[in-house]
Structures are given as C-alpha cells and as structure tokens.
Coordinates of C-alpha atoms and ligand atoms in Angstrom, one line a residue:
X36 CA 63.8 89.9 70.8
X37 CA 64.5 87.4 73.3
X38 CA 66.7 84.3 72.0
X39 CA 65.0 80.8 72.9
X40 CA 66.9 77.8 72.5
X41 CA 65.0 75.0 70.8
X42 CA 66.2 71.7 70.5
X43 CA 65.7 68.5 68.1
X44 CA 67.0 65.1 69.1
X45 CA 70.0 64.3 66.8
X46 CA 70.2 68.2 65.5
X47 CA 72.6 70.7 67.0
X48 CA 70.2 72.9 69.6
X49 CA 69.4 76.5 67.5
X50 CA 69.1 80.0 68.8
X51 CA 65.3 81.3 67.4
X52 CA 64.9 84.7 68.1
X53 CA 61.4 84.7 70.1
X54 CA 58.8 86.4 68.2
X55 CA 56.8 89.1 69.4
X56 CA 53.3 89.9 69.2
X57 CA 51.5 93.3 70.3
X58 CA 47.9 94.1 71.0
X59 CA 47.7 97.5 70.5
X60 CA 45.1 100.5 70.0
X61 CA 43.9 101.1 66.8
X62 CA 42.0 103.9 64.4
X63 CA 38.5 102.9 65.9
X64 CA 40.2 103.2 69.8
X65 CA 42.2 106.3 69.4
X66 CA 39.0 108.2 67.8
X67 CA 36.7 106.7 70.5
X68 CA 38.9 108.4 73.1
X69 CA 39.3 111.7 71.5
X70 CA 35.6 111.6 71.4
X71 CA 35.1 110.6 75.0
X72 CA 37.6 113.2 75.7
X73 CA 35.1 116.0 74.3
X74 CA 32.0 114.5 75.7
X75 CA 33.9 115.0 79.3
X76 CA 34.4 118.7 78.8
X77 CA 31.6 119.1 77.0
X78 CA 29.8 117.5 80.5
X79 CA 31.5 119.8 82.9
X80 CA 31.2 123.1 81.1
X81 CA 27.3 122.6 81.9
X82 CA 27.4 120.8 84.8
X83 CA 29.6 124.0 86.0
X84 CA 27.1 126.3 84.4
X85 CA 24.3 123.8 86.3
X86 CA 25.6 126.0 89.1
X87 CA 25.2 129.6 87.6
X88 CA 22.1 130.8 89.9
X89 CA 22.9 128.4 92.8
X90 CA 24.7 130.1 96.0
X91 CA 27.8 129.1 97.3
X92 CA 26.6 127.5 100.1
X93 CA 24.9 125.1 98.2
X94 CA 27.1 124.3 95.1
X95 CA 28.8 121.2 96.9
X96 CA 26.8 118.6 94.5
X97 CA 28.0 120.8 91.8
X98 CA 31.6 121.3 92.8
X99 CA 32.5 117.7 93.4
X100 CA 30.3 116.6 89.9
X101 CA 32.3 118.7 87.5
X102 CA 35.7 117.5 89.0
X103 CA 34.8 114.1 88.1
X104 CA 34.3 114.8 84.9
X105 CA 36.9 117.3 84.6
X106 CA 39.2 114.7 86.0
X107 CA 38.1 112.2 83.2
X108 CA 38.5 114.7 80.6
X109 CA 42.6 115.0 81.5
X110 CA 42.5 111.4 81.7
X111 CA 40.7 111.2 77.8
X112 CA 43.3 113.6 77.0
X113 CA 46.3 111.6 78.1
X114 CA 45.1 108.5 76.7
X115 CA 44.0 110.0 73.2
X116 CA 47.5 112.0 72.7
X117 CA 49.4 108.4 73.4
X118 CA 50.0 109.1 76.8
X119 CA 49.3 107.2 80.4
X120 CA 50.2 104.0 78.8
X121 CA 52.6 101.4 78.5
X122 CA 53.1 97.2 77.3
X123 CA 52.5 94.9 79.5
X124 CA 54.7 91.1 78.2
X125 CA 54.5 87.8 78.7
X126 CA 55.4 84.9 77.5
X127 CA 52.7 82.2 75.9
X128 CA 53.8 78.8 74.7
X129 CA 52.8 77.0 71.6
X130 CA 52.9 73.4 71.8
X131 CA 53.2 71.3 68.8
X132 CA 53.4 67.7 68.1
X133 CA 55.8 67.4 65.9
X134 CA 58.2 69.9 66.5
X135 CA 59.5 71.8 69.6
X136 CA 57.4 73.5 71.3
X137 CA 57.4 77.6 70.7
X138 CA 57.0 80.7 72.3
X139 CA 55.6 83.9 71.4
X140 CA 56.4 87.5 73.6
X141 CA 52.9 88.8 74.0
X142 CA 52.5 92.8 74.4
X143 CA 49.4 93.8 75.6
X144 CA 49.0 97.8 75.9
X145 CA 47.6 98.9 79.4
X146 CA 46.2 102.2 79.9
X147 CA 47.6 103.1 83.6
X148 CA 45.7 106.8 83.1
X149 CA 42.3 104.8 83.6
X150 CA 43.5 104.2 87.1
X151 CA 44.8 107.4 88.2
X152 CA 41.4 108.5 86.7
X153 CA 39.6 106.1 89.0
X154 CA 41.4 107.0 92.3
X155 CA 40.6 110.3 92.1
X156 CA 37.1 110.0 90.7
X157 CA 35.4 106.9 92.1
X158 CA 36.0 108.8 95.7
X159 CA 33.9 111.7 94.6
X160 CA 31.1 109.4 93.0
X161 CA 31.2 107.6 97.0
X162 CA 31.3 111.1 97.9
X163 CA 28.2 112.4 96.1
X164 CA 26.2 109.4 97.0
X165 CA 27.1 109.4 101.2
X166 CA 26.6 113.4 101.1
X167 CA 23.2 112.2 99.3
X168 CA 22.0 110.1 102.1
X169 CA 23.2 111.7 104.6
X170 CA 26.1 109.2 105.2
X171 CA 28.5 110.5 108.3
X172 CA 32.3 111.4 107.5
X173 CA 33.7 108.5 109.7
X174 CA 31.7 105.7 107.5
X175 CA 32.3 107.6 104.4
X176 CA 35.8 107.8 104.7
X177 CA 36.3 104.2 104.7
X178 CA 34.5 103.5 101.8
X179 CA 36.5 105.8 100.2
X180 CA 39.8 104.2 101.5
X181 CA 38.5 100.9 100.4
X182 CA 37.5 102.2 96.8
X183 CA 41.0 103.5 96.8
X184 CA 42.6 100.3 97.5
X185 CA 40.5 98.8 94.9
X186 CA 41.4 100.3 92.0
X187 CA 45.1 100.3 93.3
X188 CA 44.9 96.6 93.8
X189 CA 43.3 96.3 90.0
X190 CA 46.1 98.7 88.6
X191 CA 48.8 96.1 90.1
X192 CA 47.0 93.4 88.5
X193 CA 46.9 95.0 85.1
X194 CA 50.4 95.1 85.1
X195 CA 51.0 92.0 86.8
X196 CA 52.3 89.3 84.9
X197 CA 50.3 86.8 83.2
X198 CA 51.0 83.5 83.5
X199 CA 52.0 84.5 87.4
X200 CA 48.8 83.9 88.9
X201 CA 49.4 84.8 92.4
X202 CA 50.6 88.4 91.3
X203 CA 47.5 88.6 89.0
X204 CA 44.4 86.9 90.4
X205 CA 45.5 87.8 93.9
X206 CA 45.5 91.3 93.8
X207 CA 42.3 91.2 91.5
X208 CA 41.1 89.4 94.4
X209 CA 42.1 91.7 96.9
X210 CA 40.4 94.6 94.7
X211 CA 36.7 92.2 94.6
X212 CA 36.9 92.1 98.1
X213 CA 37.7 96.1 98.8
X214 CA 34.8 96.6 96.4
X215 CA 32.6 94.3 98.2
X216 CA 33.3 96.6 101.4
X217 CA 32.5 99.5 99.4
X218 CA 29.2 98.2 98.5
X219 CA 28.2 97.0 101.9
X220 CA 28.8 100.0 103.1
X221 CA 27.1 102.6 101.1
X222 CA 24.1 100.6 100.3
X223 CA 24.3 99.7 104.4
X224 CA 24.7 103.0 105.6
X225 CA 23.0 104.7 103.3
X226 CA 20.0 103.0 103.6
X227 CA 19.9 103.6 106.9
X228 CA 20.1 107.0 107.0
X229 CA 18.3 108.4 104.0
X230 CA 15.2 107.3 105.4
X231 CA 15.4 110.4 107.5
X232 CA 15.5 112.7 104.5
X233 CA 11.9 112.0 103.5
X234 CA 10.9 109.9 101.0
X235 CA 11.6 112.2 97.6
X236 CA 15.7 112.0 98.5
X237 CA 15.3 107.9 99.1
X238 CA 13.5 107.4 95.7
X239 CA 16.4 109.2 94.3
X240 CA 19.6 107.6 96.5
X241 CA 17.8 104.2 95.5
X242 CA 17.6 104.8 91.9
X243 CA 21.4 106.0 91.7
X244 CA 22.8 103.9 94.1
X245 CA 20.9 101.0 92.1
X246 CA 22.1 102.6 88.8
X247 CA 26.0 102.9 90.3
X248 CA 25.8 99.0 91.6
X249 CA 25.2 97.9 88.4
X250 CA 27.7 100.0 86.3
X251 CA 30.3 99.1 88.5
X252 CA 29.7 95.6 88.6
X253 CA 30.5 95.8 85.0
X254 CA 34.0 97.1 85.6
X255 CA 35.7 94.3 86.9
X256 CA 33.6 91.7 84.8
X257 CA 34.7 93.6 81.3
X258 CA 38.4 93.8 83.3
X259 CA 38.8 90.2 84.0
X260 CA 37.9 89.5 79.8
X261 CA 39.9 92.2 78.6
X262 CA 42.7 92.9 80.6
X263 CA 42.9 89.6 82.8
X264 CA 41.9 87.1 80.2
X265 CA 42.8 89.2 77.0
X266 CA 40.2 88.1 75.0
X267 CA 39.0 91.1 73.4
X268 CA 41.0 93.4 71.2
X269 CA 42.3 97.1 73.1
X270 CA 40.1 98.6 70.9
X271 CA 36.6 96.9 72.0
X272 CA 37.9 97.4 75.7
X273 CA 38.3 101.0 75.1
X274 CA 34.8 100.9 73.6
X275 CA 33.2 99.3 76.5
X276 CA 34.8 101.6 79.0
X277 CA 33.9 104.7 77.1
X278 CA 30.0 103.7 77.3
X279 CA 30.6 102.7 81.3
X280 CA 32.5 105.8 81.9
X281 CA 29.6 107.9 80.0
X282 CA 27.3 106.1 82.1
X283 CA 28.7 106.2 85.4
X284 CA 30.1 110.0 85.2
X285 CA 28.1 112.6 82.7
X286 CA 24.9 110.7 83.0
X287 CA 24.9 110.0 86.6
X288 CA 25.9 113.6 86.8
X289 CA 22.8 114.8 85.2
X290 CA 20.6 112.4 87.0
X291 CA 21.9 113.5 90.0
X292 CA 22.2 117.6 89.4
X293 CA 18.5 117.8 87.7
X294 CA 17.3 116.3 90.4
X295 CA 19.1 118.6 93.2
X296 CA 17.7 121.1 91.3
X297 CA 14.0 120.1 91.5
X298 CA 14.3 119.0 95.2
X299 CA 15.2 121.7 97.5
X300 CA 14.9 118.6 100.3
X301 CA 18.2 117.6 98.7
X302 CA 20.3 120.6 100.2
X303 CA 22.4 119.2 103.0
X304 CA 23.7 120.8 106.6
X305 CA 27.2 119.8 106.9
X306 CA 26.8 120.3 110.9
X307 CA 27.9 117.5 112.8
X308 CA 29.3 115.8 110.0
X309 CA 32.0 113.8 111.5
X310 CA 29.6 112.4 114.5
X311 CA 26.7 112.6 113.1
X312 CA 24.6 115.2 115.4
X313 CA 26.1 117.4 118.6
X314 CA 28.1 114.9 120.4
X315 CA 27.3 113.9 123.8
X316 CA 30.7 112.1 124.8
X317 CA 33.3 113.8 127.2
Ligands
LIG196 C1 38.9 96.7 88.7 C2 39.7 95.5 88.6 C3 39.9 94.8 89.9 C4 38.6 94.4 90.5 C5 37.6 95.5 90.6 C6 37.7 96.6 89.7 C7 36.6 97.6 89.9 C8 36.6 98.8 89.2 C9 35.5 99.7 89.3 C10 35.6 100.8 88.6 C11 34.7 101.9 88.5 C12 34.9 102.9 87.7 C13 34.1 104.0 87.4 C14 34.5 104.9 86.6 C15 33.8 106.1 86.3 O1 33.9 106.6 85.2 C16 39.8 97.9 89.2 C17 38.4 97.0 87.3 C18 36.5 95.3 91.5 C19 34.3 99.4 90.2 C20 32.8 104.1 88.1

C-alpha cells in the first residue's frame, strides 16, 4: 500500500494507507482461454494434415498457416497456465465534497503474451495475403515492418500509464498510423497485382483481404475500450479477443487453404520475387 496524506482544516494531517483495487481474470476468462488454447491445436493439426497429399514445393500456404496457429496455441497456453502477464497501476482520484478528496491504486492485469503472439503472427497473415496476390518482397516487407511496429507501439501503450496521456494515446497513435500503412499497402498493392492472376484468385484476395480489414479494425477499437479506457471487465476482453482471434487465424485459415486446394491457379512461382520479374537494371 502506498501511504497518502489527507488533510482536514483544523485536524492534524493523517497517513491513509491508499487502497488498492485489481481487475483481474476470472473463472469465465481463464476457461475461455484454455478453450481457445485447444481450438488452436486442434486448427493446426488439420491445417498440417490439409498438407498430407500436397508436394513440397507447394506447401508454402500450408507451412506459414499452421505456424500462426501453432504460434497462438503457445500464446493460449501461456496465458491459460497464468503466464505472459503482469498489473499494470495507476492511480484514480475520488473527489468528494465534503471530505478530502481520495485515491484508489488501480491494477489492471495486461496480457503481454497477446503481443508477442501478434508480432509473430500478424506478419504471416501480411505474408499469406501478399504471397496471395502476388505482392513483391520489397513491398511486402514493409508492411510487415510497419505491422511490427504496430503491435509494438500498442504493447507500450498497454503498459503505459494511465493518467499519462502522452505515453498512452501517443503510442496508440503511433500504432493507428503504422496500421494505416499496413492497410494502404496491401489493399494498394495487392489490388494491383492480383489482377494478373485471373479473376478466380481476385474473388478470393478480395473476400479475405475484405474479411481481414474488418477483423482488424476491431482490434484496436475493442483495445481502446478495454485496455485504454478500462471499461469492460478482463474477462469480456478475453472473450472478445478469443472470437477475433478464431476469426482472424483458424477461420481465415480454412477459407484460405480450401480454397488453395480447389484452385490450382493459386500455386505461386517464387521467381523473381524480390524485383518482381527478371531484372533489367545494371
Ligand atoms: C492494437 C492497439 C494499438 C492500435 C492498433 C492495434 C491493432 C491491432 C491489430 C491486431 C490484430 C491481431 C490479429 C490477431 C490474430 O489472431 C495493437 C490493438 C492499430 C490489428 C489479427
């Protein structure tokens, strides 16, 4: 406890211990991510088996769609056995009319795992998408930088302190902006170049690209509630991110796989990659 000293005119000054208050997962969250934690393996042990019959050569959709959702599932692990986690405090004032004004210590718990989850996975869902359209390595790999700066920018804001705005709302400003680049630039280049690929691969880069737009749009709108605002308990946050994550990894997974599968126009030649076609410079 941290002491506060209050003080009433004409009444020696007291020392009140400062209480403190935390918001904190509960039965309904710590089930939810056990169960999200299954769903994830569950996921990947058939998207890996998606791959049985498919060569080598052409497993790349496969291979980077399992690791998201093996990554997830180590993520659901840490978060469900109590780890990846810690309190993030600050201070709120109570002011009263009669009487001194008080303070509280507010804990709120913050699940830094999410992050470390989203660094490593958001890339791979860029990744899928570019490969998709046909997206060349130089413009992919910025999106991919700015994605990363994103969700690094949102993890220093989740443990930024509250009432310090600047540290808060700027870096969750900085992270809007990264994801703004990342949007402009796979819906840009994207939709540029998976015109070539006939129109079967566009109906399908259009409907996931449409599908991932939204989702993510959702992440920092349910962040700036929960984990900006606090105005939802840890355990309805945890609730909304497991439907989100469901959304945006297993199901976009499938969408994505079934459809490589029907679609032999979706194999891709990584020839040329980097430059996009033999190059013609010095
Ligand atoms: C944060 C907060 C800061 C501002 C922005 C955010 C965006 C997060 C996104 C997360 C996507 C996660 C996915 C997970 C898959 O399972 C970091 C919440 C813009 C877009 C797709």
């Amino acid at each position: 406890f941290m002491p506060t000293a209050t003080s009433v005119p004409g009444q020696v000054p007291t020392v009140m211990p400062t209480p403190t208050e935390y918001q904190t997962v509960g039965e309904i969250g710590h089930r939810t991510l056990w169960v999200t934690f299954a769903l994830m393996v569950l996921s990947s042990g058939i998207f890996a088996l998606l791959s049985w019959n498919v060569p080598t050569s052409k497993r790349i959709f496969h291979v980077i769609t399992t690791l998201i959702t093996i990554i997830a599932s180590l993520s659901y692990f840490a978060m469900a056995t109590g780890h990846a986690t810690t309190y993030n405090c600050s201070t709120v004032w109570d002011h009263h009319k009669h009487v001194p004004d008080t303070s509280r210590q507010v804990c709120r718990q913050v699940f830094w795992g999410r992050y470390v989850d989203w660094t490593l996975t958001t890339p791979l869902l860029l990744l899928d998408l570019c490969l998709l359209a046909g997206v060349d390595g130089a413009h992919t790999l910025m999106a991919i930088v700015a994605d990363v700066i994103m969700v690094l920018c949102g993890l220093f804001s989740a443990l930024g302190e509250k009432g310090n705005t600047a540290q808060k709302w700027g870096w969750y400003t900085i992270a809007c902006i990264s994801y703004l680049f990342v949007i402009w630039h796979v819906a840009l280049h994207g939709g540029r170049t998976v015109s070539a690929k006939g129109r079967g691969v566009s109906r399908l880069f259009k409907g996931l690209a449409l599908f991932t737009l939204l989702l993510w749009t959702a992440y920092p709108i349910i962040w700036g509630i929960a984990d900006g605002a606090r105005k939802v308990s840890v355990d309805t946050e945890i609730l909304i991110y497991t439907v989100l994550d469901i959304l945006a990894k297993p199901v976009f997974g499938f969408w994505l796989l079934l459809s490589h599968r029907a679609m032999p126009e979706t194999n891709i030649d990584l020839s040329g990659y980097w430059s996009h076609g033999p190059s013609t410079e010095g």
